[in-house]
Backbone as CSV, one residue per row, in Angstrom:
resi,resn,N_x,N_y,N_z,CA_x,CA_y,CA_z,C_x,C_y,C_z
1,MET,218.708,19.542,248.126,218.773,18.476,247.169,219.482,17.302,247.832
2,VAL,219.028,16.073,247.548,219.651,14.879,248.101,219.889,13.847,247.004
3,ALA,220.898,12.997,247.222,221.161,11.838,246.369,221.045,10.637,247.284
4,GLY,219.968,9.872,247.145,219.689,8.824,248.116,219.329,9.510,249.418
5,THR,220.116,9.289,250.457,219.893,9.971,251.732,220.926,11.054,251.986
6,ALA,221.858,11.232,251.056,222.956,12.188,251.257,222.598,13.566,250.726
7,PRO,222.920,14.609,251.491,222.763,15.951,250.935,223.719,16.133,249.760
8,VAL,223.347,16.987,248.832,224.162,17.236,247.643,224.717,18.647,247.703
9,VAL,226.008,18.778,247.426,226.652,20.083,247.285,227.016,20.227,245.819
10,LEU,226.586,21.328,245.208,226.898,21.587,243.808,228.190,22.363,243.698
11,SER,228.960,22.066,242.679,230.176,22.821,242.408,229.812,24.274,242.166
12,ALA,230.722,25.144,242.545,230.531,26.570,242.257,230.779,26.845,240.784
13,PHE,231.122,25.797,240.025,231.410,25.912,238.594,232.436,27.004,238.362
14,SER,233.516,26.875,239.100,234.558,27.892,239.068,235.561,27.656,237.951
15,GLY,235.092,27.128,236.833,235.997,26.902,235.710,236.638,28.209,235.281
16,LYS,237.960,28.270,235.332,238.685,29.508,235.043,239.119,29.584,233.591
17,ASP,238.944,28.479,232.874,239.484,28.405,231.526,238.381,28.386,230.476
18,GLY,237.206,28.859,230.829,236.114,28.884,229.867,235.486,27.513,229.700
19,PRO,234.500,27.407,228.810,233.795,26.145,228.605,234.744,25.047,228.131
20,ALA,234.509,23.850,228.623,235.378,22.726,228.275,234.745,21.831,227.228
21,GLY,233.616,22.209,226.691,232.975,21.392,225.677,231.957,20.441,226.263
22,GLU,231.471,19.586,225.399,230.449,18.617,225.779,231.021,17.574,226.739
23,PRO,230.151,16.966,227.552,230.619,15.905,228.447,231.202,14.739,227.650
24,LEU,232.204,14.100,228.219,232.764,12.902,227.604,231.726,11.779,227.679
25,PRO,231.749,10.809,226.740,230.618,9.894,226.581,230.556,8.658,227.483
26,ILE,231.662,8.204,228.049,231.646,6.916,228.747,231.642,7.145,230.258
27,GLU,230.537,6.738,230.908,230.374,6.962,232.349,230.938,5.794,233.156
28,HIS,231.571,6.132,234.278,232.147,5.144,235.191,231.824,5.562,236.627
29,VAL,231.694,4.579,237.497,231.624,4.823,238.939,232.460,3.740,239.605
30,VAL,233.433,4.150,240.421,234.205,3.172,241.180,233.835,3.290,242.653
31,GLY,233.586,2.128,243.249,233.233,2.081,244.657,234.278,1.375,245.495
32,PHE,235.366,0.938,244.847,236.511,0.317,245.507,236.222,-1.092,246.020
33,ASP,234.999,-1.599,245.817,234.648,-2.946,246.262,235.231,-4.026,245.358
34,ASP,235.443,-3.718,244.091,235.986,-4.703,243.156,237.512,-4.673,243.110
35,LEU,238.095,-3.844,243.930,239.547,-3.678,243.943,240.249,-4.825,244.664
36,MET,239.571,-5.434,245.641,240.197,-6.439,246.491,239.340,-7.691,246.559
37,THR,239.988,-8.811,246.750,239.256,-10.065,246.920,239.194,-10.486,248.384
38,THR,240.000,-9.853,249.229,239.983,-10.151,250.659,239.917,-8.844,251.433
39,PRO,239.281,-8.866,252.606,239.254,-7.658,253.423,240.665,-7.241,253.809
40,GLY,240.913,-5.964,253.825,242.227,-5.458,254.182,242.330,-3.983,253.897
41,VAL,243.553,-3.505,253.903,243.857,-2.104,253.622,244.895,-2.113,252.507
42,PHE,244.590,-1.439,251.398,245.455,-1.477,250.225,245.546,-0.109,249.575
43,GLU,246.683,0.192,248.976,246.826,1.404,248.175,246.027,1.214,246.886
44,VAL,245.276,2.241,246.486,244.556,2.165,245.215,245.604,2.235,244.104
45,PRO,245.683,1.211,243.254,246.754,1.177,242.254,246.460,2.055,241.042
46,SER,247.510,2.597,240.465,247.354,3.317,239.208,246.819,2.347,238.169
47,GLY,245.917,2.832,237.345,245.263,2.012,236.339,243.886,1.547,236.767
48,TYR,243.578,1.603,238.073,242.254,1.189,238.548,241.196,2.086,237.918
49,GLY,240.225,1.480,237.275,239.164,2.240,236.620,239.649,3.059,235.431
50,GLY,240.868,2.777,234.954,241.408,3.518,233.818,242.039,4.852,234.179
51,LEU,242.175,5.133,235.491,242.799,6.378,235.951,244.023,6.055,236.797
52,ASP,244.846,7.050,237.036,245.989,6.898,237.934,245.628,7.517,239.279
53,TRP,246.083,6.882,240.357,245.720,7.272,241.720,246.998,7.447,242.527
54,TYR,247.045,8.504,243.323,248.204,8.749,244.177,247.728,9.076,245.587
55,ASN,248.270,8.380,246.569,248.021,8.616,247.989,246.570,8.356,248.401
56,LEU,245.913,7.438,247.706,244.580,6.996,248.112,244.671,5.542,248.550
57,VAL,244.047,5.244,249.675,244.042,3.914,250.256,242.599,3.433,250.288
58,ALA,242.389,2.152,249.995,241.061,1.547,250.113,241.112,0.517,251.235
59,MET,240.003,0.406,251.964,239.968,-0.571,253.053,238.556,-1.081,253.270
60,HIS,238.492,-2.240,253.888,237.221,-2.812,254.311,236.794,-2.090,255.591
61,GLN,235.491,-1.917,255.763,234.957,-1.207,256.938,235.419,-1.794,258.267
62,ARG,235.640,-3.091,258.314,235.979,-3.706,259.604,237.359,-3.297,260.119
63,PHE,238.155,-2.625,259.289,239.506,-2.237,259.688,239.580,-0.835,260.272
64,THR,238.455,-0.258,260.625,238.480,1.089,261.182,237.518,1.227,262.348
65,ALA,237.904,2.078,263.278,237.010,2.456,264.366,236.410,3.829,264.084
66,GLY,236.849,4.461,263.009,236.344,5.786,262.656,234.944,5.700,262.084
67,PRO,233.956,6.295,262.751,232.575,6.171,262.283,232.337,6.797,260.914
68,GLY,233.113,7.794,260.556,232.917,8.461,259.275,233.211,7.569,258.088
69,TYR,234.145,6.638,258.243,234.436,5.706,257.152,233.213,4.832,256.879
70,ILE,232.611,4.329,257.944,231.432,3.474,257.806,230.248,4.290,257.299
71,ASN,230.056,5.478,257.839,228.914,6.305,257.454,229.014,6.874,256.043
72,THR,230.203,6.904,255.470,230.368,7.415,254.107,230.194,6.315,253.073
73,THR,230.365,5.060,253.474,230.292,3.942,252.533,228.911,3.861,251.894
74,MET,228.891,3.824,250.561,227.642,3.751,249.806,227.546,2.492,248.943
75,SER,228.654,2.051,248.378,228.601,1.041,247.325,228.674,-0.396,247.833
76,GLY,229.150,-0.602,249.000,229.341,-1.956,249.523,230.010,-1.870,250.870
77,GLU,231.131,-2.579,251.027,231.813,-2.619,252.311,233.190,-1.981,252.295
78,PHE,233.610,-1.454,251.145,234.932,-0.847,251.032,234.809,0.658,250.826
79,ILE,235.839,1.359,251.235,235.875,2.822,251.153,237.307,3.229,250.831
80,ALA,237.478,4.398,250.253,238.823,4.936,250.022,239.002,6.177,250.885
81,TYR,240.248,6.541,251.131,240.544,7.769,251.873,241.938,8.243,251.512
82,ASN,242.191,9.527,251.771,243.522,10.087,251.513,244.441,9.674,252.663
83,SER,245.505,8.978,252.323,246.404,8.390,253.314,247.021,9.434,254.231
84,SER,246.920,9.191,255.528,247.477,10.069,256.569,246.974,11.499,256.469
85,GLY,245.887,11.706,255.758,245.333,13.051,255.623,246.083,13.934,254.643
86,HIS,247.086,13.389,253.979,247.848,14.184,253.012,247.107,14.252,251.684
87,PRO,247.395,15.256,250.862,246.685,15.398,249.586,246.804,14.139,248.720
88,ALA,245.715,13.818,248.055,245.665,12.695,247.123,245.387,13.247,245.734
89,GLN,245.719,12.462,244.727,245.468,12.895,243.353,244.909,11.747,242.526
90,VAL,244.027,12.119,241.606,243.539,11.225,240.565,243.909,11.922,239.271
91,PHE,244.567,11.192,238.365,245.060,11.872,237.166,245.109,10.919,235.983
92,SER,245.272,11.511,234.789,245.344,10.738,233.559,245.993,11.583,232.473
93,ASP,246.700,10.925,231.566,247.237,11.628,230.401,246.113,12.063,229.470
94,LYS,245.015,11.304,229.477,243.853,11.640,228.650,242.843,12.385,229.515
95,PRO,242.220,13.425,228.988,241.235,14.166,229.778,240.085,13.271,230.252
96,PHE,239.580,13.590,231.440,238.399,12.923,231.982,237.518,13.972,232.645
97,ASP,236.245,13.649,232.804,235.297,14.516,233.507,235.073,13.927,234.893
98,PHE,235.350,14.673,235.949,235.001,14.241,237.304,233.584,14.725,237.546
99,THR,232.636,13.797,237.675,231.244,14.204,237.841,230.829,14.311,239.298
100,GLY,231.468,13.550,240.199,231.135,13.693,241.606,231.505,12.471,242.421
101,ALA,231.303,12.566,243.738,231.595,11.458,244.651,230.948,11.743,246.000
102,TYR,230.832,10.682,246.801,230.399,10.816,248.190,231.634,11.047,249.044
103,PHE,231.557,12.012,249.945,232.673,12.347,250.827,232.188,12.433,252.271
104,GLY,233.069,12.111,253.207,232.799,12.283,254.623,234.112,12.422,255.371
105,ALA,234.037,12.834,256.628,235.216,12.893,257.496,235.368,11.524,258.151
106,GLY,236.581,10.992,258.180,236.801,9.666,258.740,236.557,9.579,260.241
107,TRP,236.841,10.646,260.964,236.836,10.619,262.428,235.934,11.697,263.013
108,ASP,235.360,11.407,264.191,234.505,12.382,264.884,235.218,13.709,265.130
109,ASP,236.494,13.649,265.499,237.237,14.880,265.792,237.399,15.774,264.568
110,ALA,237.148,15.230,263.387,237.280,16.009,262.145,235.947,16.609,261.701
111,GLU,234.937,16.528,262.551,233.616,17.064,262.199,233.737,18.515,261.735
112,GLY,233.173,18.805,260.565,233.220,20.162,260.020,234.482,20.481,259.236
113,GLU,235.405,19.515,259.122,236.640,19.731,258.358,236.304,20.165,256.931
114,THR,237.176,20.976,256.359,236.971,21.482,255.003,237.695,20.607,253.989
115,LEU,236.929,20.092,253.029,237.498,19.364,251.900,237.767,20.370,250.793
116,ILE,238.956,20.292,250.212,239.339,21.193,249.122,239.608,20.343,247.892
117,LEU,238.887,20.628,246.823,239.060,19.926,245.553,239.581,20.916,244.533
118,LYS,240.673,20.552,243.871,241.241,21.389,242.811,241.456,20.514,241.589
119,ALA,241.205,21.083,240.415,241.387,20.329,239.176,242.181,21.146,238.175
120,TRP,242.974,20.424,237.379,243.825,21.046,236.365,243.509,20.454,235.003
121,ARG,243.738,21.237,233.999,243.735,20.806,232.599,245.155,21.056,232.121
122,GLY,245.948,19.987,232.074,247.379,20.167,231.838,247.983,20.857,233.053
123,ASP,248.689,21.956,232.842,249.294,22.713,233.942,248.425,23.863,234.423
124,GLU,247.256,24.040,233.814,246.385,25.169,234.154,245.327,24.772,235.179
125,PRO,245.286,25.442,236.344,244.199,25.176,237.288,242.882,25.696,236.707
126,VAL,241.827,24.860,236.747,240.559,25.257,236.131,239.355,25.176,237.064
127,TYR,239.424,24.409,238.128,238.304,24.299,239.070,238.848,24.262,240.490
128,GLU,238.064,24.821,241.408,238.373,24.702,242.834,237.086,24.868,243.621
129,ASP,236.859,23.955,244.555,235.681,24.003,245.420,236.062,23.556,246.821
130,GLN,235.247,23.973,247.788,235.415,23.571,249.180,234.058,23.163,249.725
131,LEU,234.054,22.158,250.604,232.820,21.770,251.266,233.137,21.221,252.642
132,ALA,232.166,21.303,253.530,232.328,20.815,254.901,232.027,19.322,254.950
133,LEU,232.848,18.595,255.724,232.684,17.156,255.883,232.111,16.819,257.250
134,SER,231.458,15.665,257.325,230.917,15.182,258.584,231.251,13.706,258.742
135,ALA,231.470,13.284,259.978,231.653,11.862,260.275,230.300,11.179,260.464
136,ASN,229.243,11.967,260.572,227.905,11.431,260.825,227.189,10.958,259.571
137,GLY,227.694,11.315,258.418,227.068,10.907,257.165,227.765,11.561,255.997
138,GLN,227.542,11.003,254.835,228.218,11.507,253.655,227.480,12.682,253.023
139,VAL,228.218,13.384,252.196,227.650,14.422,251.344,228.062,14.055,249.924
140,TYR,227.151,14.247,248.974,227.507,14.006,247.579,227.921,15.333,246.969
141,PHE,229.126,15.373,246.413,229.604,16.574,245.736,229.408,16.381,244.241
142,ALA,228.523,17.176,243.644,228.245,17.137,242.204,229.180,18.123,241.518
143,ALA,230.258,17.618,240.954,231.336,18.473,240.454,231.127,18.957,239.025
144,ASP,230.932,18.053,238.097,230.876,18.351,236.665,232.121,19.096,236.195
145,TYR,233.281,18.632,236.644,234.568,19.169,236.188,234.884,18.501,234.849
146,ARG,234.897,19.258,233.781,235.043,18.676,232.447,236.459,18.768,231.897
147,ARG,236.848,17.662,231.279,238.116,17.542,230.537,239.324,17.980,231.362
148,ILE,239.387,17.419,232.559,240.534,17.689,233.427,241.563,16.576,233.246
149,THR,242.780,16.836,233.683,243.817,15.801,233.643,244.326,15.451,235.043
150,ARG,243.946,16.265,236.041,244.384,15.988,237.415,243.376,16.564,238.394
151,LEU,243.059,15.776,239.422,242.180,16.201,240.503,242.924,16.008,241.813
152,GLU,243.013,17.072,242.608,243.619,16.969,243.937,242.507,16.967,244.970
153,ILE,242.608,16.043,245.921,241.645,15.896,247.010,242.426,16.076,248.300
154,ARG,242.091,17.129,249.069,242.815,17.341,250.324,241.887,17.969,251.350
155,THR,242.317,17.913,252.593,241.569,18.561,253.663,242.417,19.687,254.241
156,GLN,241.739,20.651,254.801,242.422,21.847,255.291,243.390,21.550,256.432
157,HIS,243.018,20.625,257.321,243.834,20.353,258.507,244.388,18.928,258.531
158,TYR,244.549,18.312,257.378,245.163,16.991,257.228,244.406,15.861,257.927
159,TRP,243.088,15.939,257.943,242.266,14.819,258.372,241.982,13.943,257.161
160,GLN,241.660,12.675,257.407,241.315,11.785,256.308,239.909,12.094,255.802
161,ALA,239.804,12.200,254.476,238.509,12.343,253.811,238.127,10.974,253.259
162,ALA,236.992,10.446,253.691,236.490,9.172,253.179,235.781,9.427,251.852
163,ILE,235.944,8.499,250.911,235.437,8.684,249.548,234.776,7.393,249.076
164,ASP,233.612,7.515,248.448,232.968,6.367,247.812,232.182,6.859,246.603
165,GLY,231.835,5.941,245.730,231.041,6.288,244.556,231.687,7.354,243.692
166,PHE,232.968,7.207,243.401,233.716,8.186,242.609,233.265,8.058,241.153
167,ALA,232.587,9.098,240.644,231.989,9.054,239.306,232.747,9.957,238.340
168,TYR,232.952,9.439,237.132,233.703,10.197,236.124,233.332,9.693,234.730
169,ARG,233.718,10.468,233.740,233.493,10.098,232.342,234.820,10.140,231.593
170,THR,234.941,9.263,230.610,236.127,9.243,229.756,235.693,9.260,228.295
171,GLY,236.666,9.490,227.438,236.404,9.478,226.005,236.613,8.097,225.417
172,PRO,236.303,7.960,224.132,236.473,6.663,223.461,237.943,6.292,223.323
C-alpha cells in the first residue's frame, strides 16, 4: 500500500485498553510550513495546531545536509524532527486521535533505524508500534490511535526522526 509515493505501514492496532469509541470529528494536518515566516530552525511551540509539543524542532530544508530530512518533506519546504534524537512528545489535556504522519531517518548513517511510537490515555499506555526508517524516502505510518492524551516519538538509537504531514483529529 502507498500514500502518494510513500509506502504505508499500518499500526498493529495494539490498543491495550479496549475500543476507544468513534473517531473524533475535526481533522487536522500540520506540515510545519505555516509555523515560520522566515527560513530557520525553531522549536515547535506548544499550542501549534491546538496541541502541545515537546522536544520537536522545525526547520527549512536548506539548513541541513542530511538527505533524510529533504526526502521526508511532503508538505512544502519545512520539516520537523526530534531534537538531538531524544524522545519527543505531542500531548493535550483534551483527547485527540493521532491518525498518522510521514517519517524518515534524518541521516544516511541512521538507515534502518527503528522508530518507536507510544501513546497514552491519561496515565495508561494504550498503543505501541515500531517501524524501520530510511533516509532515502519517507514512510507513511497509518496509526489510528484514538482518544489519546500523549504520543511519544523516539528512535531506538537516538537518531533524529524526520516528520511531516502530522495528521490528527480533535473534538468540538
